[in-house]
Structure formats: C-alpha cells, structure tokens
XYZ file of C-alpha atoms in Angstrom:
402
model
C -37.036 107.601 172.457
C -36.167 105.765 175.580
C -34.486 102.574 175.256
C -36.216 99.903 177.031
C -34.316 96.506 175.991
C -35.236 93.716 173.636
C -39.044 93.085 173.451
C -40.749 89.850 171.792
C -44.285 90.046 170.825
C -46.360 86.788 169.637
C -48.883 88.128 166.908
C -50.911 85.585 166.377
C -51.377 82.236 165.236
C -51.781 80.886 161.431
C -53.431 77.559 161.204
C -53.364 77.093 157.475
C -49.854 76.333 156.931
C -48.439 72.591 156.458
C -47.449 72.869 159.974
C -49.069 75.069 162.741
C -46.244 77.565 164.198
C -46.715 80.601 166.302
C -45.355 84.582 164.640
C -43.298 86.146 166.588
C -42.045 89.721 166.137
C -38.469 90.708 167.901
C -37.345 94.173 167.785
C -33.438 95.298 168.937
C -31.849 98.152 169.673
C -28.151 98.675 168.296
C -25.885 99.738 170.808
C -23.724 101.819 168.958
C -26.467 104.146 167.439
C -30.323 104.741 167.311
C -30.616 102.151 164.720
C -33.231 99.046 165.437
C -33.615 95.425 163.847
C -36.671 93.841 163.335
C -36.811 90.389 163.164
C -39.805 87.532 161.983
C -39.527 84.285 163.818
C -41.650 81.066 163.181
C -42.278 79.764 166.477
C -43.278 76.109 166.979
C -46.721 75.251 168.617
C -46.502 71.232 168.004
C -45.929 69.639 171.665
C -44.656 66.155 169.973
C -41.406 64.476 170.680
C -38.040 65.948 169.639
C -37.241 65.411 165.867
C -34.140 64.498 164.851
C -32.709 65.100 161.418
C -30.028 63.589 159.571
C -27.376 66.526 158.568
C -24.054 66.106 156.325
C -21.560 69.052 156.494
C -19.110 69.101 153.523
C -15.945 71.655 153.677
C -14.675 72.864 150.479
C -11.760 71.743 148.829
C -8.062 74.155 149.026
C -8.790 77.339 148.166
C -6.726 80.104 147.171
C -6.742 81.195 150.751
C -5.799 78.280 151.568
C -3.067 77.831 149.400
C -1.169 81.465 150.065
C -1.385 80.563 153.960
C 0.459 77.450 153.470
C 3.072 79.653 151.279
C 3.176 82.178 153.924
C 1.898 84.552 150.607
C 0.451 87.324 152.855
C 0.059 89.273 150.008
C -2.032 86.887 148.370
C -4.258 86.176 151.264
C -6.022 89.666 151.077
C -5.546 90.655 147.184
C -8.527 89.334 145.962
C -12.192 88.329 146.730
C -13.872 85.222 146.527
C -11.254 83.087 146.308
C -11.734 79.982 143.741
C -10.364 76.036 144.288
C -6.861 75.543 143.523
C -5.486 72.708 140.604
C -5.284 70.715 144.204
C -8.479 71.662 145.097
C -10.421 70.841 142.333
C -8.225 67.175 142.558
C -9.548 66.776 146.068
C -13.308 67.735 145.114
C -12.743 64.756 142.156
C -11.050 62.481 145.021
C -14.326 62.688 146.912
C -16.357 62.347 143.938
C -14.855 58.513 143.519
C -15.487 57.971 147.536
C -19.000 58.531 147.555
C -19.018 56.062 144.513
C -16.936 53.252 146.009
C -19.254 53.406 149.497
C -22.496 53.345 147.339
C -21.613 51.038 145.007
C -23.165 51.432 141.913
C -22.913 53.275 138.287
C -23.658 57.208 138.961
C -22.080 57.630 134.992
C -19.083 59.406 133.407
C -16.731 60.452 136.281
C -16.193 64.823 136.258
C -13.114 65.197 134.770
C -12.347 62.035 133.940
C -8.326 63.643 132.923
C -7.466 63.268 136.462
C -6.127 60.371 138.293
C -8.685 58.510 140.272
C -8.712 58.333 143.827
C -5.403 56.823 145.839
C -6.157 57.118 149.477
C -7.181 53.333 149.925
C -10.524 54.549 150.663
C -12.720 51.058 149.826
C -16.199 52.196 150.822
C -18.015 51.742 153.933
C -21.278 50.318 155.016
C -22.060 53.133 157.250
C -21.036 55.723 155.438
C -23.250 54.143 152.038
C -26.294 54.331 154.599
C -25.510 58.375 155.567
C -25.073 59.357 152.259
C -28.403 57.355 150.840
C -30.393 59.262 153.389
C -29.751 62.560 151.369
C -32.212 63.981 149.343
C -31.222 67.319 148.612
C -27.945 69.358 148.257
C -26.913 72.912 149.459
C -23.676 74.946 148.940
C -22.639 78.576 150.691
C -22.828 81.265 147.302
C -18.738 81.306 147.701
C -17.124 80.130 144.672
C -14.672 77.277 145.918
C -17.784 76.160 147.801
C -19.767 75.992 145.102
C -16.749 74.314 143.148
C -16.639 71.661 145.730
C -20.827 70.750 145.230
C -20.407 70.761 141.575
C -16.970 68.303 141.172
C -17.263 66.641 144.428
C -20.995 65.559 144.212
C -21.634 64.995 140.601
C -23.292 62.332 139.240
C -25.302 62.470 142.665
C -29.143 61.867 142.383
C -30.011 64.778 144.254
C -27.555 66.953 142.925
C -29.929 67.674 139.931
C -30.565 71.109 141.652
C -28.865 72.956 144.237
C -29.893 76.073 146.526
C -27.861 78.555 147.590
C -27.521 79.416 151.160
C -26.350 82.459 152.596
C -26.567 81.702 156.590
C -23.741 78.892 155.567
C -21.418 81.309 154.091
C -17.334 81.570 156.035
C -17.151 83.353 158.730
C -15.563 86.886 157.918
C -12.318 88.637 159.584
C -11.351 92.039 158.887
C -9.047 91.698 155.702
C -10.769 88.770 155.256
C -11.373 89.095 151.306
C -11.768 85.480 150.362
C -15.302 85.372 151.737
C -16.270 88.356 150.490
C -18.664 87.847 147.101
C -18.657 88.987 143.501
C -21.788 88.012 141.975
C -25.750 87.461 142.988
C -28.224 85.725 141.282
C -27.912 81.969 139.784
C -26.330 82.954 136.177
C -23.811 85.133 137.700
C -22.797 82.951 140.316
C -22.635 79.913 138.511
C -20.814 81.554 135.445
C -17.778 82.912 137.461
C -17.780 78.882 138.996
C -17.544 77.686 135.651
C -14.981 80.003 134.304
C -12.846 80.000 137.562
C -12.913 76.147 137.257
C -11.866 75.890 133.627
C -8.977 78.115 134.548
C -8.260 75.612 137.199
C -8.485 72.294 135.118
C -7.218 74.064 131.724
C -10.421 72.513 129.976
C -13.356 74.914 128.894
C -15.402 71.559 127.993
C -15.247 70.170 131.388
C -15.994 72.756 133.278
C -18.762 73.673 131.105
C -19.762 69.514 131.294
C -19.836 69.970 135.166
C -21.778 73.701 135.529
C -24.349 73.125 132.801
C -28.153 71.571 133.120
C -27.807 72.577 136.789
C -31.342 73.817 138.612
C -30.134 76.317 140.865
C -31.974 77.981 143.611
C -30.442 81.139 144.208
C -33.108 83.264 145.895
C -30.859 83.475 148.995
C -28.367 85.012 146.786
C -30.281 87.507 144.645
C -29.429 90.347 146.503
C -25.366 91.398 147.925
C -25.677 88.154 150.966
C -21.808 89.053 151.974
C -20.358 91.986 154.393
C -18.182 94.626 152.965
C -14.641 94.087 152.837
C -13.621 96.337 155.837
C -16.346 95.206 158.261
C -15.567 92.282 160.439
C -18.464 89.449 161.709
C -18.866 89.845 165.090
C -19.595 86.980 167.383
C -23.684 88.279 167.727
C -23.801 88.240 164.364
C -22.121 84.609 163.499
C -24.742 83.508 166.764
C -27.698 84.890 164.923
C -26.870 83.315 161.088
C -25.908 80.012 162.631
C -29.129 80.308 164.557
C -30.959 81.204 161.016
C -28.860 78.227 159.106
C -30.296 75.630 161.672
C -34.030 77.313 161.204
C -34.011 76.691 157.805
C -32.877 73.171 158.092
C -35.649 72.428 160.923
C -38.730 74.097 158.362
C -37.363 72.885 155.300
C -37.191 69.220 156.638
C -40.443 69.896 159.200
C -42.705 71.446 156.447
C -41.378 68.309 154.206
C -39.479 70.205 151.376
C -36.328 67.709 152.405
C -35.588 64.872 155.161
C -31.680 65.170 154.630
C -29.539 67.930 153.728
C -26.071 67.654 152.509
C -24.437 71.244 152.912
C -21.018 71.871 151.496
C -20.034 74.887 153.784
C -16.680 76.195 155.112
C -13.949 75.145 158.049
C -14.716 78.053 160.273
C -18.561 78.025 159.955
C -18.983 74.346 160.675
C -16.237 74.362 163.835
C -18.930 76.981 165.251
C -21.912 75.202 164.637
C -20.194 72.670 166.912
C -19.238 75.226 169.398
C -22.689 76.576 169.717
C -24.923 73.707 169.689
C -22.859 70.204 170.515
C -24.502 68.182 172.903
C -22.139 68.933 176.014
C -23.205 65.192 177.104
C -22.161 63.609 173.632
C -18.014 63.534 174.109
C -17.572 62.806 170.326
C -18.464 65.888 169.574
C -15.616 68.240 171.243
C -13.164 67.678 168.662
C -15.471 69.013 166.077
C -15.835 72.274 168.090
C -12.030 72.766 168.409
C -10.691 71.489 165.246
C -11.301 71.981 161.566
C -12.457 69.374 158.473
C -10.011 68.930 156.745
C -10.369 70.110 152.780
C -12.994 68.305 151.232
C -13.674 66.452 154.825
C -17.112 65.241 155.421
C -19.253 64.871 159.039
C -22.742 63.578 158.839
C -24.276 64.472 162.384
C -27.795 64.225 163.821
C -29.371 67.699 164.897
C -32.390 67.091 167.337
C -35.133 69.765 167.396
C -36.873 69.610 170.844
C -39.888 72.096 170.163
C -41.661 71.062 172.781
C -39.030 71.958 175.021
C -38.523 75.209 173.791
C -34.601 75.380 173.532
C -31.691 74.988 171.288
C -31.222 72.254 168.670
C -28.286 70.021 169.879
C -25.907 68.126 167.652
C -25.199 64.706 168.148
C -23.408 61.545 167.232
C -20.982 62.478 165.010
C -19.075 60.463 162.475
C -16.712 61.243 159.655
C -17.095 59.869 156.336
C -14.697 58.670 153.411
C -12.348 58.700 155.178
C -11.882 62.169 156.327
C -9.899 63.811 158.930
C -9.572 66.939 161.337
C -7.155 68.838 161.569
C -5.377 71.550 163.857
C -4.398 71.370 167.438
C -7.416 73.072 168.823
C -6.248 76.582 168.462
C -8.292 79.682 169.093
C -8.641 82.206 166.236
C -10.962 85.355 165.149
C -13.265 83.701 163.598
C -14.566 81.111 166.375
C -15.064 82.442 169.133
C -15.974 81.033 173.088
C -18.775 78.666 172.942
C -21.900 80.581 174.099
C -22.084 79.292 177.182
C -24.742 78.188 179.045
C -27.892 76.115 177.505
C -29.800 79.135 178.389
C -28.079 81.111 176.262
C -27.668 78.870 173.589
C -31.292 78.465 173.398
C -32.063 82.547 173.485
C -29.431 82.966 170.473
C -31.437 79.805 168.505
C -34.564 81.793 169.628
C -33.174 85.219 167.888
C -32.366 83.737 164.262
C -33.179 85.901 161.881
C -35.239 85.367 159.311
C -35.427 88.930 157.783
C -33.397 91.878 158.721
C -34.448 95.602 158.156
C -30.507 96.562 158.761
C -29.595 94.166 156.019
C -32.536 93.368 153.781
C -35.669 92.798 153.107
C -35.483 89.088 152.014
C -38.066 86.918 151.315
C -38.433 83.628 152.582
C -37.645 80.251 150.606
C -40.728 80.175 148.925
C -42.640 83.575 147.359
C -46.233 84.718 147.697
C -48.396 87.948 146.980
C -51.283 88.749 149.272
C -54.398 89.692 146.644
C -54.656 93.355 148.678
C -51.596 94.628 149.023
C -49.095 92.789 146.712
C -46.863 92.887 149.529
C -43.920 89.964 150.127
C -45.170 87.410 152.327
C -41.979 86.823 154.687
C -42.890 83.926 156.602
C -42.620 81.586 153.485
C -46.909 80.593 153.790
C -48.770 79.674 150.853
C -52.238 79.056 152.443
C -55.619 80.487 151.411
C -54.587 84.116 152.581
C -51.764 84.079 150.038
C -52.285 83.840 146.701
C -50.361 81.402 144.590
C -46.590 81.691 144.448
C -44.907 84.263 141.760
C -41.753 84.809 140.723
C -39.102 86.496 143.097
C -39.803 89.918 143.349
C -36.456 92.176 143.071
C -34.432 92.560 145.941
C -35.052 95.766 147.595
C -32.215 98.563 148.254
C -30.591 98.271 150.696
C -31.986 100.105 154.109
C-alpha cells in the first residue's frame, strides 16, 4: 500500500445532539512501520462568537519524585512507579485547603486532617481570587496518585468536590526512566484505594485518610483501561501535542454541551508549562512566564481559554493570574519533557485540529458519556445520546489492547 500522507474526511453531519458539530474521520500513517491511527474528531459547525471559559490549573503537592531530586536520591527517582505525596506534601495540599477557605469566607466544615498545623504563609484571602474559585463547578484530577492526593486534601470540603472525574489527557508528561508517572491501578476502587492507603502511610492515621477518600463519586471511565505508557517508552513531543490537544477538547464539549461552565483540574508541573507553550496568546505578555517556568507545589493559575470556532483555529490562553498566593518557580530552563513551542499559529491550530479522541494504536475508548445503538450494540464514540442511540448503559469493558 502506497503511502499517500494524512487524509481528513468529513462524514456527515448529526443534528440531534445538544450542539450541532460536524464528524470528522483522520487517518495517519506511522513513520516507523506500516502501522495507521485512526482518529474521531467533533468538528464545530456553530459560526457564533468565540467562547471563553474560565479554567483553574492546580499542580500537585511534593511528590516522591520530587523529594529524591531535591536529595540528589537518583536511586530513588526511578525505583518505583506512581509516586505518592510526601509528609510535606500532604502539609502543602492541607495549606491550600485553609487558602481557598480564608478567600471564600465562609464555613466549608471540619478541616482534613485537622492534626496538622493550619496555614502560616500570611495568606488573608483575596477578592479576586474568592470570585475565580466561586466560578467552579466541577473538579478534575490526572489518575496519578499524588495528583489525586492533592484533589482529595487540598479541595475538601469544596461544593463541587462531591465527585471527581478522572482524566487521562492531564496526566505528567513521561521521560524515559521516568517511573513516577507511570500507573498502578485502573478503575475508580483501585485507584482511589492505593490514594487512601498511600495517604494514611503519609499522615500515620488510617481514620483520616479513610475520612478524606470515602463518600467520594468518582468518574473513572477515562481510567478503566491501562491510560499510562510503559515504563521504557518515552512521550514524544507529537504525542504530548495530540493529548494536550485532546485535554483542551474535552474542556471545550464538556463546558459547550453544558455538562460544566468551570473546571478546576489538579494536573502536573510539566503538563501545565506545555499547555502554556502550545496555546498562550503570543499577544498576552503575562503569559510567557507560565510557558517557561513551573507552579510551584500545590501552586494554582486560573486562566481564560477562548474557543474561536468560527475561526477555525487553536484555543488561546489568556489573562493569567495566580491564586493564594502561589508562585513559579525555575529560571526558565529547557528540559525533556517541554519541548519548543509549536510554532506558528498555523501549526498550533493543525495540532488542536488532530486531538484525539479515540486511538486504534492505543484503545478503543469510549467517550465521556456511553450509548448502545439498538442494531449493532456497538460503542457510540462520539459521546451522542440522541434518538439514534439508545439510552446510556453502563461502561462496557475496555477492549484489549490493539
């Protein structure tokens, strides 16, 4: 079979959903072999003005990682997977816990581990910050464990917090050797029991750990199956393009198809540093530091993300401003795991264009929502539950991997 580069085929238009969007097939050749990715892509049709959606990125509190770098432990660094918050850590996630409370100003109930000592960074609260956070209205976390962690400790009490989903496309970007971001579990009860039992062994208390992981709703369908790379394989800058490309997706038809107006997303220092890189508004000059410099543990950037549809390009990220008192940190250094920003808006806007929404080379996922066509029985992979689809099931499980 002769290669003839990338094609992209529109297949038709589906008027019954929430919101009308185009379906666009993309099929891509792999360089190194005979292999070929399929991709689904929603495609917007709505000629309105851009959208713009209110987006807080949380990083997690000292890892492991984290801690062995500091200690020049090199040994440490690559002995385990997954790596879980530190005793400091888990402190910071509680520090930002009492932040959010001070800037709101009101009773959110018993404190998470109410053992430690409360807050001590002079942080009073802030006007602007209180009117950020109350914007939120729903709360996601990356499936690794010190992210997780962070959600749980740093945000609870939180209204929204009473459920959380799980989202793969915000996971840390991984290196070769890179073992802390590689996973252990799938699924909600697996994931969440290794949280609670690496967190008791943090905070010495089975009871509060238990207080802070039980009666949680957790959404973990982006999880069900293995949602991390192997251990020897490296992410390659296509493939951090494509899933940051996927991440914003999901945040522009979860908020456009009204399932959330505001998401706070506890994520990781590398992963948010790119989402800068790739999509900052070149115009906007608060947002270079973000795209050369890392949060700081537990650091927290609420930024606007405008969708121009109409347009036809990339989302651009806007106006950024740090909460609770949070910092950056760094001197702007280069490393692995961020690389160049992609360039022109051109290209920025083909990468947005390619985000994957399901992968043949990785796995057959479905969407955030599940549906059976009556025929068939097949997986409905665009996420529609109009009158073709019948109502939505329970998650189907996740196929072997191709």
């Amino acid at each position: 079979t002769k290669y003839l580069g990338e094609a992209r085929v529109p297949v038709g238009f589906l008027s019954s959903s929430t919101t009308p969007f185009a379906v666009e097939l993309a099929a891509e050749k792999h360089r190194s072999n005979d292999a070929c990715e399929i991709y689904v892509r929603r495609v917007p049709v709505s000629k309105g003005p851009p959208r713009t959606v209110s987006l807080i990125l949380v990083r997690h509190g000292e890892s492991r990682w984290n801690e062995a770098k500091s200690d020049a432990n090199y040994s440490a660094m690559v002995s385990k997977r997954d790596h879980p918050l530190t005793p400091q850590g888990v402190a910071q996630a509680r520090a930002l816990n009492d932040k959010w409370r001070r800037a709101l100003g009101r009773d959110f109930g018993e404190r998470p581990l109410p053992f430690l000592e409360l807050d001590d960074s002079g942080y009073l609260g802030d006007k602007g910050d209180a009117e950020r956070l109350e914007r939120v209205d729903v709360v996601w976390a990356s499936p690794l464990t010190r992210a997780l962690q962070t959600a749980l400790v740093g945000f609870h009490g939180f209204p929204p917090l009473r459920s959380l989903a799980l989202h793969a496309s915000c996971r840390e970007v991984k290196n070769v050797g890179g073992f802390d971001s590689v996973g252990l579990e799938t699924g909600s009860y697996s994931i969440l029991q290794r949280c609670e039992k690496k967190l008791a062994e943090a905070v010495e208390s089975q009871e509060a750990a238990s207080t802070i992981c039980s009666g949680l709703a957790c959404d973990a369908r982006d999880a069900a199956g293995e949602w991390w790379l192997p251990s020897e394989r490296r992410e390659g800058k296509r493939a951090v393009d494509r899933r940051a490309a996927e991440f914003l997706r999901e945040v522009q038809y979860e908020t456009l198809e009204g399932h959330c107006q505001a998401p706070l997303v506890v994520s990781h220092s590398h992963f948010i540093r790119g989402l800068f890189k790739r999509y900052r508004d070149a115009a906007d000059v608060t947002t270079k530091p973000f795209s050369v410099k890392k949060l700081a543990n537990c650091g927290v950037v609420a930024v606007d993300v405008v969708f121009d549809d109409a347009a036809g390009g990339a989302p651009s990220m806007r106006n950024p401003r740090l909460l609770f008192g949070s910092a950056l940190e760094g001197d702007g250094e280069s490393d692995e795991s961020s690389e160049d920003e992609s360039g022109s808006r051109l290209e920025r806007a083909k990468n947005f264009g390619s985000g994957v929404l399901s992968s043949i080379e990785k796995r057959v996922r479905p969407a955030r929502s599940y549906a059976n066509t009556p025929d068939t029985g097949s997986v409905d992979l665009l996420g529609l539950d109009g009158p073709l689809f019948a109502p939505p099931v329970a998650p189907p499980p996740c196929p072997p991997r191709a």
